[in-house]
Coordinates of C-alpha atoms in Angstrom, one line a residue:
M24 CA 104.7 77.1 107.5
N25 CA 103.9 74.5 105.5
R26 CA 106.9 72.8 103.6
Y27 CA 106.5 71.8 100.2
D28 CA 108.1 69.9 97.4
L29 CA 107.3 69.2 93.8
D30 CA 106.6 65.6 94.3
P31 CA 104.2 64.2 91.8
T32 CA 101.3 63.6 93.6
F33 CA 100.9 66.6 95.1
L34 CA 101.3 68.6 92.0
K35 CA 98.2 66.4 90.3
K36 CA 95.8 67.5 92.9
L37 CA 97.3 71.3 93.1
F38 CA 96.6 71.4 89.1
G39 CA 93.2 69.5 89.4
L40 CA 95.2 67.2 86.9
E41 CA 94.7 63.9 88.0
G42 CA 93.4 61.3 85.4
K43 CA 93.8 63.9 83.0
V44 CA 97.8 64.3 82.8
S45 CA 100.0 60.4 83.0
D46 CA 102.0 59.7 86.0
S47 CA 105.3 59.5 83.8
A48 CA 104.2 63.8 82.8
F49 CA 104.4 64.8 86.0
E50 CA 108.0 62.8 86.9
K51 CA 109.6 65.2 84.2
V52 CA 107.4 68.3 85.2
G53 CA 109.1 69.7 88.9
E54 CA 112.3 69.8 86.8
F55 CA 110.8 73.2 85.4
L56 CA 108.9 74.3 88.3
E57 CA 110.3 76.2 91.1
I58 CA 108.9 76.5 94.2
R59 CA 109.3 79.6 96.3
N60 CA 108.4 81.3 100.0
G61 CA 107.3 84.7 100.4
K62 CA 107.9 86.7 103.5
R63 CA 105.5 88.7 105.3
K64 CA 105.4 92.4 103.1
A65 CA 108.3 91.1 101.0
T66 CA 108.1 92.6 96.4
I67 CA 107.9 89.2 94.9
R68 CA 108.1 91.8 91.6
H69 CA 109.0 95.7 91.4
A70 CA 106.9 97.3 89.2
G71 CA 109.1 98.6 85.7
T72 CA 110.4 95.3 85.6
V73 CA 109.7 92.6 82.6
E74 CA 106.9 90.0 84.0
T75 CA 109.0 86.7 83.0
E76 CA 107.0 84.0 85.6
S77 CA 103.9 82.9 86.1
R78 CA 102.7 81.9 90.0
F79 CA 100.3 79.6 91.1
L80 CA 99.4 80.2 94.8
V81 CA 99.7 77.8 97.2
E82 CA 99.2 79.2 100.8
G83 CA 99.1 83.2 101.5
M84 CA 97.6 85.8 100.2
I85 CA 99.3 88.3 97.4
G86 CA 98.6 92.0 96.9
M87 CA 98.8 93.8 93.3
Y88 CA 99.7 97.4 93.8
Y89 CA 99.7 100.3 91.6
M90 CA 101.3 103.2 91.6
G91 CA 101.4 102.8 95.3
N92 CA 98.1 101.8 95.9
L93 CA 96.7 98.6 96.9
S94 CA 94.3 96.7 94.0
R95 CA 93.8 93.7 93.7
L96 CA 93.9 90.3 95.7
Y97 CA 95.2 86.9 95.1
F98 CA 94.0 83.3 97.3
P99 CA 95.0 79.7 97.1
G100 CA 95.0 78.3 94.0
D101 CA 95.1 81.7 92.0
V102 CA 97.7 82.3 89.0
F103 CA 98.9 85.9 89.6
M104 CA 101.0 87.7 87.0
D105 CA 100.8 90.1 84.3
F106 CA 99.8 88.7 81.7
E107 CA 100.3 91.5 79.1
S108 CA 103.7 92.3 80.2
Y109 CA 104.1 88.0 80.3
Q110 CA 102.9 88.1 76.6
T111 CA 104.8 91.5 75.4
Q112 CA 108.1 91.2 77.5
M113 CA 107.3 95.1 77.9
P114 CA 107.5 96.0 81.6
S115 CA 104.6 95.7 84.2
K116 CA 102.8 98.9 85.8
Y117 CA 102.1 96.8 88.5
R118 CA 103.8 95.2 91.6
F119 CA 103.3 92.0 93.5
R120 CA 103.5 92.1 97.4
S121 CA 103.3 88.6 99.9
L122 CA 100.6 90.1 102.4
G123 CA 101.7 87.4 104.5
E124 CA 103.9 84.4 104.6
S125 CA 103.1 82.7 101.5
V126 CA 104.2 79.8 99.0
Y127 CA 103.7 79.6 95.6
I128 CA 104.8 77.9 92.5
S129 CA 106.8 79.7 90.1
L130 CA 107.5 78.3 86.2
S131 CA 109.6 80.9 84.0
Y132 CA 109.2 82.0 80.8
P133 CA 112.0 80.4 78.8
N134 CA 111.0 77.1 80.8
E135 CA 107.2 77.3 79.6
A136 CA 108.6 77.0 75.9
L137 CA 111.1 73.9 77.1
L138 CA 108.0 72.4 79.2
L139 CA 105.6 72.6 76.5
K140 CA 108.2 71.0 73.9
E141 CA 109.1 68.3 76.4
I142 CA 106.3 67.4 77.7
P143 CA 103.3 68.0 74.8
E144 CA 100.3 66.9 77.5
F145 CA 100.8 69.8 79.3
T146 CA 99.9 72.3 76.5
D147 CA 95.7 71.9 77.1
F148 CA 97.2 72.7 80.9
S149 CA 99.1 76.1 80.0
K150 CA 95.7 76.9 77.9
S151 CA 93.9 76.3 81.1
Q152 CA 95.9 77.9 83.2
I153 CA 95.4 81.4 80.4
A154 CA 91.9 80.7 80.4
K155 CA 91.9 81.0 84.6
V156 CA 93.6 84.1 84.2
R157 CA 90.9 85.5 82.3
H158 CA 88.4 84.4 84.7
A159 CA 89.9 85.7 87.7
D160 CA 89.6 89.2 85.9
V161 CA 85.9 89.0 85.2
Q162 CA 85.3 87.7 88.9
W163 CA 88.2 90.8 90.2
H164 CA 85.6 93.4 88.3
A165 CA 83.1 91.7 89.6
F166 CA 84.2 92.5 93.1
T167 CA 84.9 96.6 92.2
Q168 CA 81.6 97.0 91.5
M169 CA 80.3 95.7 95.1
N170 CA 80.0 97.5 98.3
Y171 CA 82.7 97.9 101.0
R172 CA 80.4 95.3 102.7
D173 CA 79.9 92.7 100.5
K174 CA 84.0 93.1 99.3
L175 CA 84.9 92.0 103.4
G176 CA 82.4 89.2 102.6
V177 CA 84.1 87.6 99.7
I178 CA 87.4 87.6 101.0
E179 CA 86.9 86.1 104.3
E180 CA 85.1 83.6 102.3
K181 CA 87.9 82.8 100.2
F182 CA 90.1 83.0 103.0
P183 CA 88.9 82.5 106.2
K184 CA 92.7 83.1 107.7
F185 CA 92.1 86.8 106.9
K186 CA 93.6 88.6 109.5
Y187 CA 96.8 90.4 107.8
N188 CA 96.7 94.2 109.2
L189 CA 96.6 96.2 106.2
T190 CA 96.8 99.7 106.5
N191 CA 94.2 102.0 106.6
K192 CA 95.5 103.0 103.0
E193 CA 95.6 99.6 101.6
K194 CA 91.9 99.2 102.8
A195 CA 91.3 102.9 100.9
S196 CA 92.2 101.4 97.6
L197 CA 91.2 98.0 97.8
L198 CA 87.9 98.5 99.1
G199 CA 87.2 101.5 97.0
V200 CA 86.3 104.0 99.9
S201 CA 88.1 106.6 101.8
Y202 CA 90.6 107.2 104.0
A203 CA 88.6 108.4 106.2
T204 CA 85.9 105.2 106.0
A205 CA 88.4 103.0 105.7
A206 CA 89.5 104.0 109.4
R207 CA 85.5 103.7 110.9
I208 CA 85.2 99.9 109.0
K209 CA 84.8 97.0 111.7
K210 CA 83.9 93.5 110.9
E211 CA 80.4 93.7 112.4
S212 CA 79.7 96.4 109.5
I213 CA 79.4 93.7 107.0
G214 CA 75.5 93.3 106.8
K215 CA 72.7 91.7 105.0
K216 CA 71.4 93.3 102.0
P217 CA 68.3 95.4 102.5
A218 CA 64.9 93.5 102.2
D219 CA 62.9 93.8 98.9
K220 CA 59.9 96.3 99.7
S221 CA 59.5 97.8 96.7
G222 CA 55.9 95.7 95.5
K223 CA 55.1 95.1 92.1
L224 CA 56.6 98.4 90.3
G225 CA 60.0 97.8 91.9
K226 CA 60.2 94.4 90.3
L227 CA 59.4 96.1 86.8
L228 CA 61.9 99.0 87.6
H229 CA 64.8 95.9 89.1
Y230 CA 68.3 97.2 88.4
P231 CA 71.0 94.0 87.3
F232 CA 73.3 96.2 90.4
P233 CA 71.5 96.5 94.5
A234 CA 71.0 99.2 96.8
Y235 CA 72.6 99.7 100.0
V236 CA 72.1 102.2 102.5
H237 CA 75.2 103.7 104.7
T238 CA 75.8 102.3 108.2
D239 CA 75.8 105.0 109.5
A240 CA 72.3 106.9 108.4
A241 CA 70.7 106.9 111.8
E242 CA 73.9 109.1 113.1
I243 CA 73.7 111.4 109.4
E244 CA 69.9 111.9 110.5
E245 CA 70.9 112.7 113.8
Q246 CA 73.6 115.8 113.0
T247 CA 70.7 116.7 110.0
L248 CA 67.9 117.3 112.4
S249 CA 70.3 119.2 114.7
W250 CA 71.6 122.0 112.5
A251 CA 68.6 122.4 110.6
F252 CA 66.5 122.8 113.7
H253 CA 68.3 124.2 116.4
F254 CA 71.2 126.1 114.4
H255 CA 69.2 127.4 111.4
S256 CA 65.0 127.2 112.3
I257 CA 64.6 125.5 108.5
L258 CA 62.4 123.0 111.1
R259 CA 60.7 125.1 113.7
N260 CA 58.5 122.7 115.2
N261 CA 58.2 119.0 116.7
D262 CA 55.7 118.7 114.2
E263 CA 58.3 119.5 111.6
I264 CA 60.7 117.1 113.0
T265 CA 58.0 114.5 113.3
Y266 CA 57.0 114.7 109.8
Y267 CA 61.1 114.8 108.2
K268 CA 61.4 111.6 110.3
E269 CA 58.4 109.9 109.2
Q270 CA 59.4 110.9 105.5
K271 CA 62.8 108.8 105.9
F272 CA 64.5 112.2 104.2
S273 CA 68.0 111.9 105.4
Y274 CA 67.8 108.4 104.2
L275 CA 67.9 109.7 100.4
S276 CA 71.4 110.5 100.6
S277 CA 72.3 107.3 102.8
C278 CA 70.9 105.2 100.4
L279 CA 72.6 107.7 97.3
Y280 CA 76.3 107.5 98.9
P281 CA 76.8 104.4 101.0
E282 CA 80.3 104.6 101.5
I283 CA 80.8 108.0 101.5
D284 CA 82.6 110.0 104.6
I285 CA 80.1 110.1 107.8
E286 CA 81.5 113.9 107.8
R287 CA 80.5 114.4 104.1
G288 CA 77.4 112.2 104.0
V289 CA 76.1 114.4 106.4
W290 CA 76.8 117.6 104.6
I291 CA 75.0 116.0 101.6
S292 CA 71.8 115.1 104.0
K293 CA 71.9 119.0 105.1
L294 CA 72.1 119.9 101.7
Y295 CA 69.0 117.3 100.8
L296 CA 66.6 118.5 103.7
W297 CA 67.7 121.9 102.4
L298 CA 66.0 120.9 99.1
F299 CA 63.6 119.0 100.2
Y300 CA 61.8 121.5 102.5
L301 CA 61.8 124.1 99.2
D302 CA 60.7 121.5 97.0
D303 CA 57.4 120.9 99.4
M304 CA 57.1 124.6 99.8
T305 CA 56.6 125.3 96.4
D306 CA 54.0 122.9 96.8
D307 CA 52.2 124.4 99.4
L308 CA 52.2 128.3 97.9
H309 CA 49.5 129.7 96.1
V310 CA 49.4 129.6 91.8
G311 CA 50.9 132.8 90.6
Q312 CA 53.6 132.7 94.0
K313 CA 55.9 130.1 93.1
A314 CA 58.2 131.1 90.1
G315 CA 58.7 134.2 92.6
F316 CA 59.5 132.4 95.5
W317 CA 62.2 130.8 93.0
D318 CA 63.5 133.9 91.9
Y319 CA 64.3 135.7 95.5
L320 CA 66.3 132.3 96.5
L321 CA 68.0 132.3 93.1
S322 CA 69.2 135.3 93.6
G323 CA 70.4 135.1 97.2
V324 CA 72.3 132.1 96.2
E325 CA 74.3 133.6 93.4
N326 CA 74.6 136.7 95.8
I327 CA 76.2 134.1 98.6
M328 CA 78.4 132.6 95.5
G329 CA 79.5 135.5 94.1
G330 CA 80.5 136.8 98.1
K331 CA 78.1 139.7 97.5
S332 CA 75.7 140.9 100.4
L333 CA 72.6 139.4 100.7
G334 CA 70.4 142.7 101.3
L335 CA 66.4 142.7 102.4
N336 CA 64.9 139.8 102.0
P337 CA 61.3 137.8 103.5
D338 CA 62.1 136.2 107.0
R339 CA 61.8 132.7 105.9
I340 CA 63.7 133.5 102.7
A341 CA 66.3 135.2 105.0
V342 CA 66.8 131.8 107.1
F343 CA 67.3 129.6 104.0
L344 CA 69.7 131.9 102.4
N345 CA 71.5 131.9 105.5
A346 CA 71.4 128.0 105.9
F347 CA 72.9 127.7 102.5
S348 CA 75.5 130.2 103.2
D349 CA 76.5 127.7 106.1
L350 CA 76.7 125.0 103.4
V351 CA 78.6 126.8 101.6
T352 CA 81.8 127.6 104.0
E353 CA 81.3 124.2 105.4
F354 CA 81.9 122.8 101.6
D355 CA 84.9 124.7 101.5
S356 CA 86.2 123.3 104.9
L357 CA 85.4 120.0 103.6
V358 CA 87.9 120.0 100.6
S359 CA 90.0 122.9 101.4
G360 CA 89.0 125.4 99.1
H361 CA 89.2 123.1 95.7
K362 CA 88.1 125.5 93.5
E363 CA 86.9 123.4 90.9
L364 CA 85.4 121.3 92.9
K365 CA 83.4 123.9 94.2
R366 CA 82.4 125.0 91.1
L367 CA 81.3 121.6 89.4
I368 CA 79.0 121.3 92.9
F369 CA 77.6 124.2 92.9
S370 CA 76.8 125.2 89.4
E371 CA 74.6 121.7 89.3
V372 CA 73.0 122.8 92.6
L373 CA 71.9 126.2 90.8
N374 CA 71.1 124.5 87.8
Y375 CA 69.1 122.6 89.6
M376 CA 67.4 125.5 91.5
Q377 CA 67.2 127.1 87.8
K378 CA 64.9 124.3 86.3
N379 CA 62.9 124.4 89.7
K380 CA 62.2 128.2 88.6
I381 CA 61.0 126.7 85.1
E382 CA 58.7 124.1 86.3
A383 CA 57.3 126.7 89.0
E384 CA 56.8 129.0 85.9
F385 CA 54.7 126.4 84.4
K386 CA 52.8 125.7 87.2
D387 CA 52.3 129.0 87.9
K388 CA 50.8 129.4 84.3
E389 CA 48.5 126.6 84.6
S390 CA 50.6 124.8 81.7
L391 CA 52.2 122.1 80.6
P392 CA 55.9 122.0 78.5
T393 CA 56.2 119.4 75.5
W394 CA 58.0 116.3 76.2
E395 CA 60.8 117.7 74.4
E396 CA 61.0 120.7 76.7
Y397 CA 60.4 118.3 79.8
Q398 CA 63.4 116.0 78.7
I399 CA 65.6 118.6 78.7
I400 CA 64.7 120.4 82.1
R401 CA 63.8 116.9 84.0
P402 CA 67.4 115.8 84.5
A403 CA 68.5 119.0 86.4
F404 CA 64.8 119.8 88.3
S405 CA 64.4 115.8 89.5
G406 CA 68.0 116.3 91.5
G407 CA 69.2 113.3 89.3
N408 CA 72.1 115.6 88.0
L409 CA 73.2 117.1 91.4
A410 CA 73.0 113.5 92.7
L411 CA 75.5 112.0 90.2
A412 CA 78.0 115.8 90.4
L413 CA 77.9 115.2 94.1
C414 CA 80.2 111.7 93.2
A415 CA 83.0 113.9 92.5
F416 CA 82.3 115.2 96.0
E417 CA 82.3 112.5 97.3
S418 CA 85.5 111.1 95.7
G419 CA 87.3 113.6 98.0
E420 CA 90.9 114.2 98.1
K421 CA 91.3 112.1 95.2
F422 CA 89.2 113.8 93.0
T423 CA 92.0 116.2 92.1
N424 CA 93.8 112.8 90.5
D425 CA 90.6 111.9 89.1
C426 CA 88.9 114.0 87.4
S427 CA 89.7 113.0 83.8
D428 CA 88.3 109.7 84.9
W429 CA 85.1 111.5 86.0
R430 CA 85.0 113.3 82.4
K431 CA 84.8 109.7 81.1
T432 CA 81.5 108.9 82.8
A433 CA 79.7 111.6 81.1
D434 CA 77.6 109.3 78.7
L435 CA 77.0 107.0 81.8
R436 CA 76.0 109.9 84.6
G437 CA 73.2 111.3 81.1
L438 CA 71.8 107.9 81.2
A439 CA 71.8 107.4 84.4
A440 CA 70.0 111.0 85.2
K441 CA 67.3 109.6 82.8
L442 CA 67.0 106.5 85.1
I443 CA 66.3 108.4 88.0
Y444 CA 63.8 110.9 86.8
L445 CA 61.6 108.2 84.7
S446 CA 61.5 105.8 87.7
N447 CA 60.7 108.9 90.1
D448 CA 57.9 109.8 87.8
L449 CA 56.6 106.1 87.5
I450 CA 56.9 106.2 91.1
S451 CA 55.3 109.8 92.1
Y452 CA 52.8 109.5 89.0
Q453 CA 49.8 109.1 91.9
K454 CA 50.7 111.1 93.8
E455 CA 51.3 113.9 92.3
A456 CA 47.8 113.4 90.3
D457 CA 46.0 113.5 93.2
R458 CA 47.4 116.8 94.4
G459 CA 46.5 118.4 90.4
D460 CA 50.5 118.3 89.4
F461 CA 51.1 117.3 86.4
M462 CA 54.7 117.8 85.9
N463 CA 55.3 113.8 85.4
A464 CA 56.4 111.8 81.8
V465 CA 53.3 109.4 82.5
A466 CA 50.5 112.4 82.8
L467 CA 52.8 114.2 79.6
H468 CA 52.3 110.8 77.5
M469 CA 48.3 110.5 78.6
H470 CA 47.8 114.3 78.0
H471 CA 50.2 115.1 74.9
K472 CA 49.7 111.6 73.1
R473 CA 45.6 111.1 74.4
L474 CA 46.3 107.9 76.0
D475 CA 44.8 105.8 79.1
F476 CA 46.8 105.6 82.3
T477 CA 48.0 102.1 81.5
M478 CA 49.0 102.9 77.7
A479 CA 51.4 106.1 79.1
Q480 CA 52.8 104.3 82.0
Q481 CA 53.9 101.3 79.7
E482 CA 55.1 103.6 77.4
V483 CA 57.3 105.5 80.0
L484 CA 58.4 101.9 81.3
N485 CA 59.5 101.2 78.1
L486 CA 61.5 103.9 77.6
H487 CA 63.6 103.3 81.4
A488 CA 63.9 99.8 80.1
E489 CA 65.7 100.6 77.0
T490 CA 67.7 103.3 78.6
L491 CA 68.8 101.1 81.1
E492 CA 70.1 98.5 78.5
E493 CA 72.0 101.6 76.6
F494 CA 73.2 102.4 80.5
M495 CA 74.5 98.5 80.8
V496 CA 76.3 98.3 77.2
L497 CA 78.4 100.9 78.1
E498 CA 79.1 99.5 81.7
R499 CA 80.0 95.9 80.4
K500 CA 82.3 98.7 78.0
W501 CA 84.2 99.4 81.5
R502 CA 84.5 95.9 82.4
E503 CA 85.8 93.8 79.5
E504 CA 89.1 93.8 80.9
Y505 CA 90.8 94.3 84.3
K506 CA 93.2 97.0 84.7
P507 CA 94.1 98.8 88.0
E508 CA 94.9 101.9 85.9
N509 CA 90.7 102.1 85.0
S510 CA 90.6 102.4 89.1
G511 CA 89.0 105.8 89.0
I512 CA 86.2 104.9 86.2
L513 CA 85.5 102.0 87.8
K514 CA 85.0 103.3 91.2
Y515 CA 82.6 106.2 89.6
L516 CA 80.8 103.4 88.1
K517 CA 79.6 101.6 90.9
Q518 CA 78.9 105.1 92.3
I519 CA 76.3 106.0 89.2
K520 CA 75.0 102.8 90.0
Y521 CA 74.2 103.7 93.6
K522 CA 72.4 106.7 92.9
S523 CA 70.3 105.3 90.8
A524 CA 69.4 101.8 92.4
G525 CA 69.3 103.6 95.7
S526 CA 66.8 106.3 94.2
V527 CA 63.9 103.3 93.7
H528 CA 65.0 101.7 96.6
W529 CA 64.7 104.8 98.8
S530 CA 61.0 105.7 97.4
L531 CA 59.6 102.5 97.3
S532 CA 61.0 100.6 100.3
I533 CA 62.4 103.5 102.9
S534 CA 60.4 106.5 102.5
P535 CA 56.4 106.5 102.8
R536 CA 56.5 110.0 100.6
Y537 CA 55.4 108.2 97.5
K538 CA 52.6 105.7 98.9
K539 CA 48.9 105.9 99.2
N540 CA 47.6 107.1 102.4

């Protein structure tokens, strides 16, 4: 550890005040400051005590802890303090801890008043330090919304000597991932952002937040395929396996949940394969048989959820229901029988199926819903509502503690579901029109408003843009001021954004499902 003293030349350079504050002022300032060393893992200030000093970090790295969880890092050149506690002189909620050997300069609350009184030249400096604290809050808000791979990159860029042995619990809370994911993280997992292959429509559907793909996407796909083929015969032969892999179906869940534990990621991938197969099978059924297919499925799923006997079902339906029963059993194991979480997720699965039945009824009657009817059912049968509900499952064991944060994101989730179905309708329009499927926002605008394709597409693009702006207004509301106690909401906010951006990225840049043949 380097030795420092409060030499005026050193302080001038450290604070970036060369040419801004006189030499005579700096001759006096050392009287008011104190230089301190922090030992590795030493607590600098406990939670529950009043903030009585501001601290300028010279060397090392400091962690801020809230409710025992590592919430934030401070790097050399940062000012670390609880500004609210300092201003109000009320007890602080946060603990500061030195993560390695550290050196910092302290200015006490009473000494600040004396310093500004006796050396007025430092008034502007004091204001600049307050502004620096505020700016650092804004930067840390941006950090909370990054993928953990980018977070690791930022930490290593700011602190190349980052060798501190954080526990998996500390890594999990800092990076915003589960304990299991934190335990799997290796340095080589830091990857590049996916290349943009989305074309013209992708630029029109651009989001001000990026999409990512799970680092274990290939492993998730292999486990999903094995389950669907060897255990349940959902996929019946090599042709169906090849089709599934070519369409990159499992990569949708890897785009929507890029930071999830691999075990939960595999479960969601299995559920999505099950739903994709049902969707494709509905398309292949003759008109007049589509709603009946969903009747069978709904009756069986409701019996499984109610613990009732399945009774006799057509052979192919029985395959699907047995697979669903397996998914329910595995879910119970993954969440340790968490009844509230199970009710939340599977009520949305049922909602998805019920709205798919309504869609099938329109197709059987060869009729179209009104635009108002469509907007009610589309967030569910598009899969948007379900994808967003699964954020709660993604949260894992933390859902018990942050379920109130989950409820606070209801408006964000509603807007995100709308973004998902509008973007999907814009992307899938041509494929669906080619096969005579007009359950699509663009097609409905053409039909009900008598618009040509270009005008109808633009109306839907405008609606998408308006919805995105509403979403970003709410997003900015939650990011106005950084507070560790909002970490649950910030986590869900990031996960919600993954669903919107990930859906578009998968549709345009990964899967060939919506590309012209």
